[in-house]
Amino acid sequence: MLRVEGLEVSYGHIKALKGVSFEIREGELFVLLGRNGAGKSTLLLSLIGLITPEAGKIFLKKEEISSLPPWQRVKKGMVLVPEGRRIFASLSVKENLELGAFVSKKGKSTKMEEVLEVFPVLKERFSFPAGALSGGEQQMLALARALMSDPEIMLLDEPSMGLAPKVVGEIYRILEKLKGRLTIFLVEQNINRALSLADHIFLLEGGVLSASWDRKEVDFKFLEAAYLGEEK
Ligand SMILES: Nc1ncnc2c1ncn2[C@@H]1O[C@H](COP(=O)(O)OP(=O)(O)O)[C@@H](O)[C@H]1O
Ligand SMILES: [Mg+2]
């Protein structure tokens, strides 16, 4: 579904990604773990085309998309739920959702009904300004907006960040529902939550993929060592 070869990204003198390569198969849920500053967000922003890498190639369904602008990548079936949600606070829930559908192949209203079924709370808040929603509801809106584009692969950047455990549980129940319906690439710092859903786990350290495991063979000692000193 998604293949990446030798991705390198720099911000001035800071090398944020130092040659990252991996492949995600259709229908799988991948989790990318790594401490703050490891380069996780940089990787997702490069995949969706908001950052231009210095080197490397990105293939979506075997087609090279490395030089396409973000909207064309969305049109080809990839979508990003960015770090910090990035919803439009002054627009209503309905308007935020409609914006997500700008490239949808299905009719806007059919897709809207489908999405609202997964997120009944958004139905209740349909005409509220998005800025009036709670943090958890805003994260659901960000997820729902991404689904409006009818994606085949969804990239999520730390969806549980800053949310209370109960709300994180709700977000994960939704991810569990979505798993299998589409390919998911989840960036997460909450190891236990992530491991409960993951088919594969990657560890990113200092811009390098330092380890990867199938769900059943995770090396917890290695993971703990990699996270040593990280406040949880
Ligand atoms: N816009 C930017 N300008 C300069 N440096 C940046 C910028 N964004 C990220 N970085 C640096 O790149 C590295 C990776 O950051 P990031 O991808 O945000 O990591 P993560 O998401 O894993 O916390 C860090 O050293 C960070 O300070
Ligand atoms: Mg980040």
Tab-separated table of N, CA and C and ligand atoms in Angstrom, residues 11 14-16 34-43 83 157-158 187 189 204, ligand 1:
chain	number	residue	atom	x	y	z
A	11	TYR	N	15.976	20.355	8.572
A	11	TYR	CA	15.538	21.723	8.847
A	11	TYR	C	16.821	22.519	9.048
A	14	ILE	N	19.686	20.917	11.069
A	14	ILE	CA	19.190	19.745	11.813
A	14	ILE	C	18.707	18.680	10.842
A	15	LYS	N	19.306	17.516	10.913
A	15	LYS	CA	18.856	16.410	10.063
A	15	LYS	C	17.784	15.642	10.836
A	16	ALA	N	16.529	15.756	10.407
A	16	ALA	CA	15.419	15.172	11.173
A	16	ALA	C	15.142	13.725	10.764
A	34	GLY	N	8.290	6.541	19.349
A	34	GLY	CA	9.535	7.297	19.416
A	34	GLY	C	9.358	8.478	20.329
A	35	ARG	N	10.452	8.871	20.988
A	35	ARG	CA	10.304	9.992	21.926
A	35	ARG	C	10.159	11.326	21.195
A	36	ASN	N	9.929	12.352	21.993
A	36	ASN	CA	9.809	13.699	21.432
A	36	ASN	C	11.044	14.048	20.630
A	37	GLY	N	10.841	14.592	19.450
A	37	GLY	CA	11.968	15.036	18.638
A	37	GLY	C	12.591	13.938	17.791
A	38	ALA	N	12.027	12.737	17.821
A	38	ALA	CA	12.604	11.613	17.061
A	38	ALA	C	12.430	11.794	15.554
A	39	GLY	N	11.421	12.598	15.168
A	39	GLY	CA	11.180	12.818	13.739
A	39	GLY	C	9.859	12.233	13.252
A	40	LYS	N	8.980	11.850	14.185
A	40	LYS	CA	7.721	11.188	13.820
A	40	LYS	C	6.824	12.105	12.983
A	41	SER	N	6.612	13.328	13.486
A	41	SER	CA	5.742	14.254	12.739
A	41	SER	C	6.362	14.613	11.398
A	42	THR	N	7.679	14.780	11.386
A	42	THR	CA	8.369	15.088	10.130
A	42	THR	C	8.116	13.998	9.102
A	43	LEU	N	8.129	12.757	9.547
A	43	LEU	CA	7.880	11.641	8.632
A	43	LEU	C	6.462	11.717	8.058
A	83	GLU	N	-0.984	16.395	14.016
A	83	GLU	CA	-0.730	16.644	15.432
A	83	GLU	C	-1.487	17.909	15.837
A	157	ASP	N	-1.296	11.459	13.726
A	157	ASP	CA	-0.176	11.937	14.538
A	157	ASP	C	-0.612	12.166	15.984
A	158	GLU	N	-0.290	11.224	16.835
A	158	GLU	CA	-0.560	11.299	18.279
A	158	GLU	C	-1.988	11.731	18.622
A	187	VAL	N	1.022	7.217	14.740
A	187	VAL	CA	2.141	7.680	15.550
A	187	VAL	C	1.634	7.857	16.970
A	189	GLN	N	2.708	7.928	21.443
A	189	GLN	CA	3.698	7.840	22.529
A	189	GLN	C	3.190	6.923	23.629
A	204	LEU	N	11.319	4.789	16.047
A	204	LEU	CA	12.124	5.821	15.394
A	204	LEU	C	12.977	6.512	16.460
B	1	LIG	N1	9.802	23.551	11.654
B	1	LIG	C1	10.950	23.103	12.189
B	1	LIG	N2	12.067	23.854	12.139
B	1	LIG	C2	13.235	23.415	12.673
B	1	LIG	N3	13.382	22.232	13.288
B	1	LIG	C3	12.299	21.446	13.382
B	1	LIG	C4	11.028	21.832	12.845
B	1	LIG	N4	10.141	20.850	13.084
B	1	LIG	C5	10.817	19.878	13.737
B	1	LIG	N5	12.112	20.229	13.917
B	1	LIG	C6	13.158	19.406	14.565
B	1	LIG	O1	13.218	18.173	13.877
B	1	LIG	C7	13.332	17.094	14.800
B	1	LIG	C8	12.146	16.149	14.646
B	1	LIG	O2	10.935	16.815	15.038
B	1	LIG	P1	9.501	16.135	14.942
B	1	LIG	O3	9.369	15.507	13.625
B	1	LIG	O4	8.504	17.156	15.319
B	1	LIG	O5	9.613	15.013	16.061
B	1	LIG	P2	8.471	14.201	16.841
B	1	LIG	O6	7.193	14.353	16.102
B	1	LIG	O7	8.984	12.794	16.867
B	1	LIG	O8	8.402	14.768	18.226
B	1	LIG	C9	13.456	17.716	16.169
B	1	LIG	O9	14.840	17.868	16.466
B	1	LIG	C10	12.808	19.073	15.993
B	1	LIG	O10	13.351	20.006	16.884
